[in-house]
Structure formats: structure tokens, C-alpha cells
CSV table of C-alpha atoms and ligand atoms in Angstrom, one decimal:
chain,number,residue,atom,x,y,z
A,1,UNK,CA,0.0,0.0,0.0
A,2,UNK,CA,1.4,3.4,-0.9
A,3,UNK,CA,1.7,6.1,1.9
A,4,UNK,CA,-1.0,8.4,0.5
A,5,UNK,CA,-3.7,5.8,1.2
A,6,UNK,CA,-5.4,5.8,4.6
A,7,UNK,CA,-7.1,2.4,4.3
A,8,UNK,CA,-7.8,-0.2,1.6
A,9,UNK,CA,-11.6,-0.4,1.1
A,10,UNK,CA,-11.6,-3.1,-1.5
A,11,UNK,CA,-8.7,-5.4,-2.2
A,12,UNK,CA,-7.8,-6.8,-5.6
A,13,UNK,CA,-9.4,-10.1,-4.6
A,14,UNK,CA,-12.6,-8.5,-3.4
A,15,UNK,CA,-12.8,-6.4,-6.6
A,16,UNK,CA,-12.4,-9.5,-8.8
A,17,UNK,CA,-15.2,-11.4,-7.0
A,18,UNK,CA,-17.5,-8.3,-7.2
A,19,UNK,CA,-16.9,-7.8,-10.9
A,20,UNK,CA,-17.5,-11.5,-11.7
A,21,UNK,CA,-20.8,-11.4,-9.8
A,22,UNK,CA,-21.9,-8.3,-11.8
A,23,UNK,CA,-20.8,-9.9,-15.1
A,24,UNK,CA,-22.9,-13.0,-14.4
A,25,UNK,CA,-26.0,-10.9,-13.7
A,26,UNK,CA,-25.5,-8.7,-16.7
A,27,UNK,CA,-24.9,-11.7,-19.0
A,28,UNK,CA,-28.1,-13.3,-17.8
A,29,UNK,CA,-30.2,-10.1,-18.1
A,30,UNK,CA,-28.9,-9.1,-21.6
A,31,UNK,CA,-29.2,-12.5,-23.2
A,32,UNK,CA,-30.6,-12.0,-26.7
A,33,UNK,CA,-30.2,-8.2,-26.6
A,34,UNK,CA,-27.8,-6.0,-28.4
A,35,UNK,CA,-25.6,-4.9,-25.5
A,36,UNK,CA,-23.4,-1.8,-25.8
A,37,UNK,CA,-21.2,-1.2,-22.8
A,38,UNK,CA,-20.7,2.6,-22.7
A,39,UNK,CA,-17.7,3.5,-20.5
A,40,UNK,CA,-17.5,7.0,-19.0
A,41,UNK,CA,-13.9,8.1,-19.4
A,42,UNK,CA,-11.6,8.1,-17.7
A,43,UNK,CA,-12.6,6.6,-14.4
A,44,UNK,CA,-14.4,3.5,-15.7
A,45,UNK,CA,-11.7,2.1,-17.9
A,46,UNK,CA,-10.2,-0.4,-15.5
A,47,UNK,CA,-13.6,-1.6,-14.3
A,48,UNK,CA,-14.9,-1.8,-17.8
A,49,UNK,CA,-11.9,-3.8,-19.0
A,50,UNK,CA,-12.4,-6.4,-16.3
A,51,UNK,CA,-16.2,-6.5,-16.6
A,52,UNK,CA,-16.2,-7.1,-20.4
A,53,UNK,CA,-13.8,-10.0,-20.0
A,54,UNK,CA,-16.2,-11.8,-17.7
A,55,UNK,CA,-19.3,-11.4,-19.8
A,56,UNK,CA,-20.5,-14.6,-21.5
A,57,UNK,CA,-22.7,-12.8,-24.1
A,58,UNK,CA,-21.6,-10.8,-27.2
A,59,UNK,CA,-21.0,-7.1,-26.5
A,60,UNK,CA,-19.8,-4.0,-28.2
A,61,UNK,CA,-18.1,-1.1,-26.4
A,62,UNK,CA,-18.0,2.6,-26.8
A,63,UNK,CA,-17.0,5.6,-24.6
A,64,UNK,CA,-18.1,9.0,-23.7
A,65,UNK,CA,-16.3,11.6,-21.7
A,66,UNK,CA,-18.0,14.1,-19.5
A,67,UNK,CA,-16.6,16.6,-17.1
A,68,UNK,CA,-18.2,18.0,-14.0
A,69,UNK,CA,-15.4,17.8,-11.5
A,70,UNK,CA,-12.4,19.8,-12.7
A,71,UNK,CA,-10.0,19.8,-9.9
A,72,UNK,CA,-10.5,18.8,-6.3
A,73,UNK,CA,-12.9,16.4,-4.5
A,74,UNK,CA,-16.2,18.3,-4.8
A,75,UNK,CA,-18.4,18.2,-7.9
A,76,UNK,CA,-19.3,21.4,-9.7
A,77,UNK,CA,-22.7,19.9,-10.3
A,78,UNK,CA,-22.7,20.9,-14.0
A,79,UNK,CA,-22.3,18.1,-16.6
A,80,UNK,CA,-20.5,18.9,-19.8
A,81,UNK,CA,-20.1,16.4,-22.7
A,82,UNK,CA,-16.5,16.4,-23.8
A,83,UNK,CA,-16.6,13.4,-26.0
A,84,UNK,CA,-20.0,12.4,-27.4
A,85,UNK,CA,-21.3,9.0,-28.6
A,86,UNK,CA,-21.5,8.7,-32.4
A,87,UNK,CA,-23.4,5.7,-33.7
A,88,UNK,CA,-26.0,5.4,-36.4
A,89,UNK,CA,-27.5,2.2,-34.9
A,90,UNK,CA,-28.3,3.7,-31.5
A,91,UNK,CA,-32.0,2.8,-31.9
A,92,UNK,CA,-31.0,-0.9,-31.8
A,93,UNK,CA,-28.7,-0.6,-28.8
A,94,UNK,CA,-29.3,-1.7,-25.3
A,95,UNK,CA,-26.9,0.6,-23.6
A,96,UNK,CA,-25.4,-0.1,-20.2
A,97,UNK,CA,-23.5,2.9,-19.0
A,98,UNK,CA,-20.4,1.9,-17.0
A,99,UNK,CA,-19.2,4.3,-14.3
A,100,UNK,CA,-16.6,4.2,-11.6
A,101,UNK,CA,-18.6,5.8,-8.8
A,102,UNK,CA,-21.9,7.6,-8.2
A,103,UNK,CA,-21.8,10.5,-5.8
A,104,UNK,CA,-24.4,13.2,-6.2
A,105,UNK,CA,-26.0,11.1,-9.0
A,106,UNK,CA,-26.0,14.2,-11.3
A,107,UNK,CA,-23.7,12.7,-14.0
A,108,UNK,CA,-25.6,9.5,-14.5
A,109,UNK,CA,-29.1,10.9,-14.2
A,110,UNK,CA,-28.1,13.5,-16.9
A,111,UNK,CA,-26.5,10.9,-19.1
A,112,UNK,CA,-29.4,8.4,-18.9
A,113,UNK,CA,-31.8,11.1,-20.1
A,114,UNK,CA,-29.4,12.3,-22.8
A,115,UNK,CA,-29.1,8.8,-24.2
A,116,UNK,CA,-32.8,8.1,-24.1
A,117,UNK,CA,-33.4,11.4,-26.0
A,118,UNK,CA,-30.8,10.2,-28.6
A,119,UNK,CA,-33.1,7.2,-29.2
A,120,UNK,CA,-31.3,4.3,-27.5
A,121,UNK,CA,-33.6,1.2,-27.2
A,122,UNK,CA,-32.8,0.9,-23.5
A,123,UNK,CA,-30.5,2.6,-21.1
A,124,UNK,CA,-29.3,1.1,-17.8
A,125,UNK,CA,-26.5,1.9,-15.5
A,126,UNK,CA,-23.7,-0.1,-13.8
A,127,UNK,CA,-21.3,1.4,-11.3
A,128,UNK,CA,-18.4,-0.1,-9.5
A,129,UNK,CA,-19.0,2.0,-6.4
A,130,UNK,CA,-22.0,3.9,-4.9
A,131,UNK,CA,-22.0,6.5,-2.2
A,132,UNK,CA,-25.8,6.6,-1.5
A,133,UNK,CA,-25.4,9.0,1.4
A,134,UNK,CA,-24.2,11.7,-1.0
A,135,UNK,CA,-27.1,11.6,-3.4
A,136,UNK,CA,-28.5,15.1,-4.4
A,137,UNK,CA,-30.9,13.8,-7.1
A,138,UNK,CA,-33.3,10.9,-7.1
A,139,UNK,CA,-31.3,8.2,-8.9
A,140,UNK,CA,-30.9,4.5,-8.4
A,141,UNK,CA,-28.3,2.6,-10.5
A,142,UNK,CA,-29.3,-0.8,-11.9
A,143,UNK,CA,-26.1,-2.6,-11.1
A,144,UNK,CA,-23.8,-1.7,-8.2
A,145,UNK,CA,-20.5,-3.4,-7.3
A,146,UNK,CA,-20.2,-2.0,-3.7
A,147,UNK,CA,-21.8,0.6,-1.6
A,148,UNK,CA,-19.3,2.7,0.3
A,149,UNK,CA,-19.3,5.4,3.0
A,150,UNK,CA,-18.8,9.1,2.3
A,151,UNK,CA,-15.0,9.0,1.9
A,152,UNK,CA,-12.9,10.2,-1.1
A,153,UNK,CA,-11.5,7.1,-2.7
A,154,UNK,CA,-8.9,6.4,-5.4
A,155,UNK,CA,-7.5,3.5,-7.4
A,156,UNK,CA,-9.0,1.0,-9.9
A,157,UNK,CA,-9.5,3.9,-12.3
A,158,UNK,CA,-10.5,6.5,-9.8
A,159,UNK,CA,-8.4,9.6,-9.5
A,160,UNK,CA,-7.6,12.6,-7.5
A,161,UNK,CA,-6.4,15.3,-9.9
A,162,UNK,CA,-5.5,12.5,-12.4
A,163,UNK,CA,-3.3,10.6,-10.0
A,164,UNK,CA,-3.7,7.1,-8.4
A,165,UNK,CA,-5.8,5.6,-11.3
A,166,UNK,CA,-3.5,2.7,-11.8
A,167,UNK,CA,-3.6,1.3,-8.2
A,168,UNK,CA,-5.0,-2.2,-8.4
A,169,UNK,CA,-7.1,-1.8,-5.2
A,170,UNK,CA,-9.6,0.9,-4.0
A,171,UNK,CA,-8.4,2.9,-1.1
A,172,UNK,CA,-9.4,6.0,1.0
A,173,UNK,CA,-7.1,8.9,0.2
A,174,UNK,CA,-5.5,10.5,3.2
A,175,UNK,CA,-7.1,13.9,3.9
A,176,UNK,CA,-3.8,15.6,4.2
A,177,UNK,CA,-3.2,14.9,0.5
A,178,UNK,CA,-6.1,17.2,-0.5
A,179,UNK,CA,-6.6,19.4,2.5
A,180,UNK,CA,-3.2,21.2,2.1
B,201,IMP,P1,-21.7,12.6,-9.5
B,201,IMP,O1,-22.2,13.3,-10.7
B,201,IMP,O2,-21.7,13.6,-8.3
B,201,IMP,O3,-22.5,11.3,-9.1
B,201,IMP,O4,-20.2,12.3,-9.7
B,201,IMP,C1,-19.7,11.1,-10.2
B,201,IMP,C2,-18.3,11.4,-10.6
B,201,IMP,O5,-17.6,12.1,-9.6
B,201,IMP,C3,-17.5,10.1,-10.8
B,201,IMP,O6,-17.5,9.7,-12.1
B,201,IMP,C4,-16.1,10.4,-10.4
B,201,IMP,O7,-15.4,10.9,-11.5
B,201,IMP,C5,-16.3,11.5,-9.4
B,201,IMP,N1,-16.1,11.1,-8.0
B,201,IMP,C6,-17.1,11.1,-7.0
B,201,IMP,N2,-16.6,10.6,-5.9
B,201,IMP,C7,-15.3,10.3,-6.1
B,201,IMP,C8,-14.3,9.7,-5.3
B,201,IMP,O8,-14.5,9.4,-4.1
B,201,IMP,N3,-13.1,9.5,-5.8
B,201,IMP,C9,-12.8,9.9,-7.1
B,201,IMP,N4,-13.8,10.4,-8.0
B,201,IMP,C10,-15.0,10.6,-7.4
B,202,MG,MG1,-15.7,9.7,-13.5
């Protein structure tokens, strides 16, 4: 464990078990559909890579990038689309949006509405982590890896000012790192 981490919340082994369980559920639920995993850059890349390997049904992948955070640990609340989804078959796609973490819920609730408006056949959401106590809008994800307390976490794709994404576990970042 590196010195900036206060505590490991989910170890590599725990993450692997969690992702396999999610992949089994998703594979069963999307049997016979046209699944499109839509990763939200950049935080979802590690989770998405693991998740897709464990699916037992055909899938396509795509990515969008949104920004709401900028720097620091508190969301600005506004969602900007930085990289959009370009497909001409969206009306045949059963989209599963893949996120690293849900905090206020603003990013995912905005995106679900946005993708429905674009004409997707169905839109559901899958997040590795959920901080339900932080919710500011009424939003419930369809698939959740783990619910966690209100702590700022990094690793497994999650960053603080672009650092720590490559850590193989999920850990609570020491407050002294961002409260300087
Ligand atoms: P929401 O719109 O408030 O739900 O924000 C979700 C986004 O905030 C995620 O995609 C992350 O990029 C970021 N975020 C929220 N909490 C954390 C955290 O604890 N660590 C790292 N990023 C976080
Ligand atoms: Mg993110």
C-alpha cells in the first residue's frame, strides 16, 4: 500500500469477486439483446476492461467523456459532454452505462436522459461504487458493485487530480493529501 492511502476499502481479490458477480447478472439479463457497454472516461476504464472479459454474451463497447469535477474532491454539479457517442445504430442498442462511482447522482441521471433522448432502445447503469449518502438527485443505478461510506476514494480507475488511477485496489485517500 502506498503512503497516501489511509485504508484499503476493496482489495484486488474483493474487486475480482465483485466484478465476476456483476458480469454474471448482466450476462443473464442481456441474453438475446444488443448490449453496448458505454464506459465513461476516464474513471471507468479499469472496471470496464475487467467487466467485459467476464461477460458470457456478445457485447460492443463505446466511450463518452463528461466533465463535472475539474480539480479537487467536490463536484461542480454541471455536466459537460466532452466526447459524445457517435453511432447510427443507437436505436437498436441496449446501452449499459459503465461508471466508476456515483456520488451526487447528477452525472448518471443526466446521461441516462441524454441517451434516451438520442433514441437508445434501452439505457441502464452499472457502477463499481456507490456513495448513497451523497445523493442530491433521485437516482438508483441498476447494477452496483459495492456501496461505500462518504469518503474520497482512489484506485482501480478512480483519481484525485489525475493521480492514483493505476492502483489495483480501491483505497481511501488521506485527507492531508487534498486538505493542504
Ligand atoms: P456525481 O455526478 O456527483 O455522481 O459524480 C460522479 C463522478 O464524480 C464520478 O464519475 C467520479 O469521477 C467523481 N467522484 C465522485 N466521488 C469520487 C471519489 O471518491 N473519488 C474519485 N472520484 C469521485
Ligand atoms: Mg468519473
